[in-house]
Tab-separated table of C-alpha atoms in Angstrom:
chain	number	residue	atom	x	y	z
A	105	MET	CA	138.649	136.018	74.617
A	106	THR	CA	140.200	139.116	73.119
A	107	GLY	CA	141.590	139.602	69.670
A	108	ARG	CA	145.115	139.286	71.118
A	109	HIS	CA	144.152	135.926	72.674
A	110	VAL	CA	142.969	134.748	69.260
A	111	VAL	CA	146.355	135.594	67.757
A	112	ASP	CA	148.184	133.789	70.567
A	113	TYR	CA	145.923	130.768	70.276
A	114	VAL	CA	146.393	130.462	66.530
A	115	ALA	CA	150.133	130.846	66.851
A	116	ALA	CA	150.194	127.946	69.305
A	117	ALA	CA	147.904	125.760	67.215
A	118	GLY	CA	150.288	125.176	64.320
A	119	PRO	CA	153.573	126.128	62.713
A	120	ALA	CA	153.926	129.884	62.965
A	121	PRO	CA	154.628	131.757	59.723
A	122	THR	CA	157.782	133.785	59.436
A	123	PRO	CA	157.163	136.982	61.445
A	124	GLY	CA	157.228	140.294	59.639
A	125	PRO	CA	158.190	143.696	61.011
A	126	ALA	CA	156.831	144.455	64.470
A	127	ALA	CA	154.806	147.390	63.207
A	128	GLY	CA	153.031	145.163	60.698
A	129	VAL	CA	152.167	142.596	63.366
A	130	ASP	CA	150.866	145.251	65.774
A	131	ALA	CA	148.663	146.708	63.053
A	132	ALA	CA	147.407	143.250	62.163
A	133	ALA	CA	146.685	142.511	65.837
A	134	SER	CA	144.498	145.601	66.058
A	135	GLU	CA	142.604	144.456	62.977
A	136	PHE	CA	142.208	140.984	64.506
A	137	GLU	CA	140.835	142.474	67.727
A	138	ARG	CA	138.164	144.262	65.722
A	139	ARG	CA	137.211	141.158	63.751
A	140	ALA	CA	137.304	138.914	66.863
A	141	ALA	CA	134.888	141.077	68.859
A	142	PRO	CA	131.901	138.755	68.160
A	143	PHE	CA	133.863	135.884	69.745
A	144	ALA	CA	134.711	137.711	73.004
A	145	GLY	CA	134.091	135.584	76.086
A	146	GLN	CA	134.252	132.286	74.195
A	147	GLU	CA	136.761	129.633	75.132
A	148	ALA	CA	139.217	128.432	72.555
A	149	PRO	CA	138.147	125.078	71.073
A	150	ALA	CA	140.068	122.015	72.120
A	151	GLU	CA	142.622	120.666	69.708
A	152	GLN	CA	141.162	118.178	67.225
A	153	PRO	CA	144.095	116.296	65.712
A	154	ASP	CA	141.806	114.003	63.753
A	155	ARG	CA	140.009	116.839	61.923
A	156	PRO	CA	140.109	116.136	58.159
A	157	ALA	CA	142.509	118.205	56.116
A	158	GLY	CA	140.894	121.226	54.501
A	159	SER	CA	138.224	121.700	57.188
A	160	VAL	CA	137.307	125.352	57.576
A	161	THR	CA	137.395	126.562	61.205
A	162	VAL	CA	137.772	129.859	62.955
A	163	MET	CA	141.328	128.784	63.686
A	164	GLY	CA	141.977	128.170	59.974
A	165	ILE	CA	140.586	131.549	59.008
A	166	TRP	CA	142.715	133.355	61.586
A	167	SER	CA	145.740	131.315	60.568
A	168	ARG	CA	145.445	132.646	57.032
A	169	LEU	CA	145.054	136.181	58.348
A	170	VAL	CA	148.115	135.835	60.561
A	171	GLY	CA	150.068	134.462	57.625
A	172	ALA	CA	148.993	137.378	55.460
A	173	ALA	CA	149.979	139.874	58.126
A	174	SER	CA	153.339	138.282	58.708
A	175	ASN	CA	154.116	138.494	54.992
A	176	ASP	CA	153.107	142.164	54.897
A	177	MET	CA	150.419	141.582	52.221
A	178	PRO	CA	148.277	144.723	51.927
A	179	ALA	CA	144.875	144.319	53.577
A	180	GLU	CA	143.300	145.969	50.533
A	181	LEU	CA	144.174	145.505	46.867
A	182	VAL	CA	143.916	148.269	44.288
A	183	VAL	CA	142.525	146.946	40.997
A	184	VAL	CA	143.300	149.006	37.892
A	185	ILE	CA	140.782	148.122	35.156
A	186	ASP	CA	140.826	148.838	31.438
A	187	ARG	CA	139.023	147.475	28.398
A	188	GLU	CA	139.344	147.624	24.639
A	189	SER	CA	137.032	149.814	22.592
A	190	VAL	CA	134.128	148.166	20.814
A	191	SER	CA	133.593	150.652	17.970
A	192	MET	CA	134.734	153.909	16.427
A	193	GLY	CA	134.137	156.722	18.873
A	194	ASP	CA	134.063	154.409	21.873
A	195	ASP	CA	137.634	155.424	22.639
A	196	ALA	CA	136.732	159.124	22.901
A	197	GLN	CA	136.878	158.702	26.671
A	198	SER	CA	139.215	156.570	28.743
A	199	HIS	CA	137.896	153.190	29.906
A	200	ARG	CA	140.356	153.089	32.791
A	201	SER	CA	138.912	152.800	36.294
A	202	GLU	CA	139.820	151.508	39.741
A	203	LEU	CA	138.198	149.480	42.483
A	204	ARG	CA	139.388	148.118	45.807
A	205	LEU	CA	139.126	144.537	47.015
A	206	GLN	CA	140.049	142.888	50.281
A	207	ALA	CA	143.185	140.781	50.188
A	208	GLY	CA	142.250	137.145	49.678
A	209	SER	CA	139.278	137.889	47.401
A	210	LEU	CA	138.712	135.205	44.809
A	211	LEU	CA	139.855	135.597	41.224
A	212	SER	CA	136.325	134.928	39.953
A	213	ASP	CA	134.979	137.753	42.129
A	214	LEU	CA	137.642	140.091	40.754
A	215	VAL	CA	136.651	139.346	37.141
A	216	GLU	CA	132.932	139.748	37.809
A	217	ARG	CA	133.282	142.996	39.750
A	218	SER	CA	135.588	144.532	37.141
A	219	SER	CA	133.584	143.302	34.121
A	220	PRO	CA	133.021	145.737	31.202
A	221	ASP	CA	130.394	148.451	31.427
A	222	VAL	CA	129.344	147.621	27.838
A	223	ARG	CA	126.776	144.878	28.347
A	224	VAL	CA	125.481	143.480	25.080
A	225	GLN	CA	124.199	139.936	24.727
A	226	GLY	CA	126.273	137.810	22.363
A	227	TRP	CA	129.512	139.732	22.906
A	228	SER	CA	132.566	138.009	24.360
A	229	TRP	CA	135.402	139.399	26.449
A	230	VAL	CA	138.623	137.804	27.686
A	231	ALA	CA	139.942	138.879	31.084
A	232	VAL	CA	143.702	139.289	31.393
A	233	VAL	CA	144.936	139.700	34.980
A	234	ASP	CA	148.550	140.800	35.398
A	235	SER	CA	149.353	139.585	31.835
A	236	THR	CA	147.745	136.161	32.402
A	237	VAL	CA	144.631	135.102	30.472
A	238	VAL	CA	142.266	133.940	33.211
A	239	ALA	CA	138.645	133.937	32.014
A	240	VAL	CA	136.020	134.490	29.350
A	241	TRP	CA	133.279	136.914	30.374
A	242	SER	CA	129.934	137.616	28.708
A	243	VAL	CA	126.517	138.944	29.636
A	244	ASP	CA	125.112	135.560	28.620
A	245	HIS	CA	127.293	133.338	30.823
A	246	GLY	CA	129.104	135.604	33.279
A	247	VAL	CA	132.590	134.547	34.394
A	248	VAL	CA	133.938	131.264	33.019
A	249	LEU	CA	137.461	130.743	34.324
A	250	LEU	CA	140.314	129.313	32.293
A	251	VAL	CA	142.400	128.726	35.427
A	252	PRO	CA	141.510	127.317	38.863
A	253	ASP	CA	139.764	129.806	41.097
A	254	ARG	CA	141.999	131.031	43.906
A	255	PRO	CA	142.522	133.878	46.351
A	256	LEU	CA	144.258	136.791	44.693
A	257	THR	CA	147.996	137.051	45.058
A	258	VAL	CA	149.995	140.036	43.897
A	259	SER	CA	153.641	140.567	43.169
A	260	ASP	CA	153.312	144.336	43.164
A	261	PRO	CA	154.561	145.692	46.531
A	262	ASP	CA	151.778	148.295	46.544
A	263	GLY	CA	149.104	145.631	46.098
A	264	ILE	CA	148.074	146.786	42.606
A	265	VAL	CA	146.348	144.296	40.291
A	266	GLN	CA	146.094	145.083	36.569
A	267	VAL	CA	142.960	143.817	34.782
A	268	ARG	CA	142.390	144.300	31.060
A	269	PHE	CA	139.409	143.032	29.073
A	270	ARG	CA	140.070	142.094	25.450
A	271	PHE	CA	137.040	142.469	23.167
A	272	LEU	CA	136.380	139.426	20.982
A	273	GLY	CA	133.199	140.680	19.326
A	274	GLN	CA	130.414	138.233	18.626
A	275	LEU	CA	132.415	135.056	19.065
A	276	ASP	CA	130.283	132.500	20.883
A	277	PRO	CA	131.451	132.587	24.540
A	278	THR	CA	131.213	128.815	25.007
A	279	TRP	CA	133.165	128.126	21.817
A	280	LEU	CA	135.755	130.769	22.720
A	281	HIS	CA	136.278	129.305	26.186
A	282	ALA	CA	136.725	125.820	24.743
A	283	ARG	CA	139.320	126.983	22.204
A	284	LEU	CA	141.325	128.966	24.754
A	285	ALA	CA	141.162	126.052	27.200
A	286	GLN	CA	142.569	123.848	24.431
A	287	GLY	CA	145.548	126.175	24.149
A	288	ALA	CA	144.578	128.415	21.223
A	289	PRO	CA	146.454	131.748	21.306
A	290	LEU	CA	144.495	134.884	22.163
A	291	ASP	CA	144.587	136.130	18.556
A	292	ARG	CA	141.362	137.932	17.651
A	293	GLU	CA	141.799	137.716	13.873
A	294	ALA	CA	142.703	134.021	13.891
A	295	LEU	CA	139.876	133.116	16.273
A	296	THR	CA	137.359	135.176	14.285
A	297	ALA	CA	138.359	133.445	11.037
A	298	GLU	CA	138.064	130.038	12.698
A	299	HIS	CA	134.684	130.903	14.194
A	300	ALA	CA	133.230	132.389	10.981
A	301	PRO	CA	131.704	129.161	9.549
A	302	LEU	CA	129.971	128.459	12.851
A	303	ALA	CA	128.687	132.038	13.038
A	304	ARG	CA	127.280	131.827	9.504
A	305	ALA	CA	125.538	128.551	10.280
A	306	VAL	CA	123.970	129.964	13.450
A	307	LEU	CA	122.819	133.123	11.641
A	308	GLU	CA	121.304	131.116	8.794
A	309	HIS	CA	119.452	128.894	11.260
A	310	GLU	CA	118.041	131.947	13.051
A	311	ARG	CA	116.940	133.495	9.754
A	312	ARG	CA	115.196	130.311	8.634
A	313	GLU	CA	113.430	130.038	11.965
A	314	ARG	CA	112.177	133.609	11.658
A	315	GLU	CA	110.988	133.031	8.100
A	316	ALA	CA	108.972	130.005	9.244
A	317	ALA	CA	107.597	131.736	12.338
A	318	THR	CA	105.825	134.615	10.556
A	319	THR	CA	103.777	135.180	7.427
A	320	ALA	CA	104.838	138.846	7.263
A	321	ARG	CA	107.267	139.726	4.468
A	322	LEU	CA	109.614	142.681	4.012
A	323	LEU	CA	108.794	143.202	0.314
A	324	GLY	CA	105.231	143.170	-0.957
A	325	PRO	CA	103.858	140.701	-3.533
A	326	THR	CA	103.880	143.270	-6.364
A	327	CYS	CA	107.586	143.908	-5.807
A	328	VAL	CA	108.375	140.183	-5.589
A	329	ARG	CA	106.522	139.463	-8.852
A	330	ALA	CA	108.482	142.252	-10.561
A	331	LEU	CA	111.748	140.817	-9.223
A	332	GLU	CA	110.801	137.390	-10.568
A	333	HIS	CA	110.015	139.022	-13.916
A	334	LEU	CA	113.639	140.199	-13.938
A	335	GLY	CA	114.782	136.627	-13.276
A	336	ALA	CA	115.151	136.719	-9.507
A	337	VAL	CA	115.017	133.463	-7.562
A	338	VAL	CA	114.001	134.233	-3.986
A	339	ASP	CA	115.913	132.075	-1.525
A	340	LEU	CA	114.722	133.494	1.804
A	341	HIS	CA	112.028	136.018	2.674
A	342	SER	CA	110.939	137.086	6.160
A	343	ASP	CA	109.655	140.277	7.725
A	344	VAL	CA	113.195	141.692	7.992
A	345	LEU	CA	115.097	140.119	5.099
A	346	CYS	CA	114.675	139.232	1.434
A	347	ARG	CA	117.521	137.327	-0.236
A	348	PHE	CA	117.464	136.482	-3.924
A	349	ASP	CA	119.716	135.615	-6.844
A	350	ILE	CA	119.716	137.161	-10.325
A	351	GLY	CA	121.969	135.671	-12.970
A	352	GLY	CA	124.242	134.097	-10.382
A	353	VAL	CA	124.636	137.350	-8.430
A	354	ALA	CA	123.352	137.464	-4.849
A	355	TRP	CA	121.217	140.379	-3.665
A	356	GLN	CA	119.898	141.080	-0.205
A	357	VAL	CA	117.392	143.623	1.105
A	358	GLU	CA	117.450	143.928	4.878
A	359	ARG	CA	115.605	146.086	7.382
A	360	ARG	CA	117.777	147.757	10.017
A	361	ASP	CA	115.837	149.951	12.411
A	362	SER	CA	114.067	152.570	10.257
A	363	MET	CA	116.308	152.010	7.214
A	364	THR	CA	116.229	149.353	4.499
A	365	VAL	CA	119.728	148.333	3.440
A	366	VAL	CA	120.465	146.863	0.001
A	367	PHE	CA	123.433	144.608	-0.839
A	368	GLY	CA	124.261	143.374	-4.334
A	369	ARG	CA	126.526	143.371	-7.407
A	370	GLY	CA	128.971	141.135	-5.567
A	371	ARG	CA	129.993	143.819	-3.089
A	372	GLN	CA	130.363	143.286	0.638
A	373	SER	CA	129.337	146.824	1.593
A	374	PRO	CA	125.807	148.197	1.045
A	375	LEU	CA	124.758	149.728	-2.257
A	376	ALA	CA	122.124	151.842	-0.544
A	377	SER	CA	120.321	152.586	2.681
A	378	LEU	CA	116.805	153.932	2.175
A	379	ARG	CA	113.726	155.028	4.064
A	380	PRO	CA	110.857	154.132	3.943
A	381	VAL	CA	110.714	150.521	2.763
A	382	GLY	CA	108.397	151.516	-0.112
A	383	LEU	CA	111.185	153.661	-1.555
A	384	ALA	CA	113.576	150.723	-1.202
A	385	GLU	CA	111.189	148.493	-3.186
A	386	ARG	CA	110.931	150.986	-6.036
A	387	TRP	CA	114.657	151.779	-6.078
A	388	VAL	CA	115.735	148.117	-6.133
A	389	LEU	CA	113.434	147.393	-9.072
A	390	ALA	CA	114.701	150.453	-10.953
A	391	VAL	CA	118.377	149.632	-10.356
A	392	LEU	CA	117.959	146.018	-11.457
A	393	ALA	CA	115.973	147.088	-14.509
A	394	VAL	CA	118.638	149.676	-15.431
A	395	ASP	CA	121.369	147.035	-15.093
A	396	ARG	CA	119.351	144.741	-17.392
A	397	ARG	CA	118.785	147.504	-19.961
A	398	THR	CA	122.506	148.320	-19.947
A	399	ALA	CA	123.420	144.651	-20.452
A	400	ASP	CA	120.944	144.487	-23.374
A	401	GLY	CA	122.556	147.514	-25.047
A	402	LEU	CA	119.667	149.883	-24.354
A	403	ASP	CA	119.768	153.332	-22.843
A	404	PRO	CA	120.081	152.816	-19.076
A	405	LEU	CA	117.088	154.985	-18.221
A	406	PRO	CA	113.734	154.954	-19.992
A	407	ASP	CA	112.477	158.152	-21.588
A	408	ALA	CA	110.374	159.499	-18.741
A	409	PRO	CA	110.229	162.831	-16.930
A	410	VAL	CA	111.624	163.274	-13.448
A	411	ARG	CA	108.751	164.183	-11.156
A	412	ALA	CA	110.557	164.787	-7.866
A	413	GLY	CA	114.306	164.578	-8.103
A	414	ALA	CA	116.440	164.039	-5.049
A	415	GLU	CA	117.853	167.070	-3.311
A	416	PRO	CA	121.606	166.582	-2.762
A	417	VAL	CA	122.927	167.090	0.737
A	418	GLN	CA	126.563	167.994	1.326
A	419	LEU	CA	127.214	165.066	3.601
A	420	MET	CA	129.153	161.820	3.303
A	421	VAL	CA	128.033	158.831	5.349
A	422	ALA	CA	130.651	156.075	5.596
A	423	GLY	CA	132.107	157.242	2.302
A	424	ARG	CA	128.767	157.210	0.447
A	425	ALA	CA	126.941	160.198	-1.002
A	426	ARG	CA	123.623	160.989	0.631
A	427	ALA	CA	120.570	162.293	-1.187
A	428	VAL	CA	117.403	163.502	0.500
A	429	GLU	CA	114.020	164.444	-0.961
A	430	GLY	CA	113.017	167.725	0.623
A	431	SER	CA	114.393	168.763	3.982
A	432	SER	CA	112.325	166.741	6.444
A	433	GLY	CA	114.421	163.599	6.176
A	434	ALA	CA	111.304	161.397	6.148
A	435	VAL	CA	112.471	160.071	2.777
A	436	VAL	CA	116.184	159.315	2.733
A	437	ALA	CA	118.517	157.570	0.315
A	438	GLN	CA	122.195	157.023	1.044
A	439	LEU	CA	123.747	155.746	-2.195
A	440	ARG	CA	127.137	154.221	-2.828
A	441	ASP	CA	127.383	154.966	-6.558
A	442	ALA	CA	126.503	158.191	-8.352
A	443	ARG	CA	125.172	156.165	-11.299
A	444	ASP	CA	122.264	155.011	-9.132
A	445	VAL	CA	121.003	158.542	-8.479
A	446	GLY	CA	119.237	158.510	-11.862
A	447	SER	CA	117.167	155.513	-10.776
A	448	LEU	CA	116.314	157.316	-7.553
A	449	ASP	CA	115.185	160.420	-9.449
A	450	LEU	CA	112.841	158.342	-11.607
A	451	VAL	CA	111.118	156.506	-8.763
A	452	LEU	CA	110.609	159.544	-6.525
A	453	GLY	CA	107.087	160.839	-7.081
A	454	ARG	CA	105.932	157.507	-8.585
A	455	ASP	CA	104.199	154.665	-6.793
A	456	LEU	CA	105.170	151.016	-7.164
A	457	ASP	CA	102.670	150.221	-9.922
A	458	GLU	CA	103.950	153.168	-11.950
A	459	VAL	CA	107.560	151.989	-11.585
A	460	VAL	CA	106.560	148.475	-12.674
A	461	ALA	CA	104.844	149.915	-15.749
A	462	LEU	CA	107.710	152.333	-16.484
A	463	PHE	CA	110.220	149.469	-16.736
A	464	SER	CA	107.727	146.940	-18.196
A	465	LEU	CA	108.136	144.563	-15.259
A	466	SER	CA	104.786	142.813	-15.542
A	467	GLY	CA	103.703	139.940	-17.731
A	468	PRO	CA	105.950	137.025	-18.755
A	469	GLY	CA	109.302	136.917	-16.953
A	470	ALA	CA	112.698	137.518	-18.482
């Protein structure tokens, strides 16, 4: 049985779709002949009027192909893909790309094949196809549709499908899908604000689990005792994080890659980013001691010589001045406030015990 016989057989087997231009049908027939080659020499199956609705047969497949040809749907769809940037500098190059899919490909396959090239666990994306929100995509869960899966249909006469991925950051993909399925608007700021309490709870749980899972600690016992001497109450301490409270003010020392980042004084942005962690220990103690001395009406800095002052570098990092000892960069301090450079100068060239003695941070607590 030739490809032409297949077309004739399908046309006789059910209601024929509205014919398109002759040229389109001839082209479709040639395509059918190619696809029907494996069936050459086979007799057409007898009619089965009692076959359940929805059964998939060769006849049904060819019927859909004939219908597509008669409606002049392109055999191949052009998918134009774009995504939002995830950070500063990510938009230096265009994220626009194209791929081609056969007509009739499923929506879920389209989303998966066009998914973002930035693949980070915990990040969520929302796929918008021809202005319709259709799915949540993530490395963790893949494609989770918000609409029923279906063969692609296009209104564009050239068969072009527009796909754009909206970046929703670290919103939990399962939570995001549930909210969008419930009808929540695709508003990143509103969804982020709504998700924030859940995100904080998850982060706190992960931090507590890490604290319990290891005996390693970011700050050494000498530093912790000196902090307690200043009135610190340590709330959480693991190998990557130390969180404490002094006089109702929260402080946090956190390791990020090779740097140790310090938060405090009620500010959301870091006070300092230092390397190595030993320098961070000494600097935190000095800064807290200087703040205490200032509050007590004393001179901020004790009368002590500077042994190895920081060498200023003409560079701003995220709006903060950067100071470096020497030129190797092995010891680095990026400071937010110029007033904290004096504390840095005092601790450079001194070990932890010397800093504790310099600020009288041993013995009975404050």
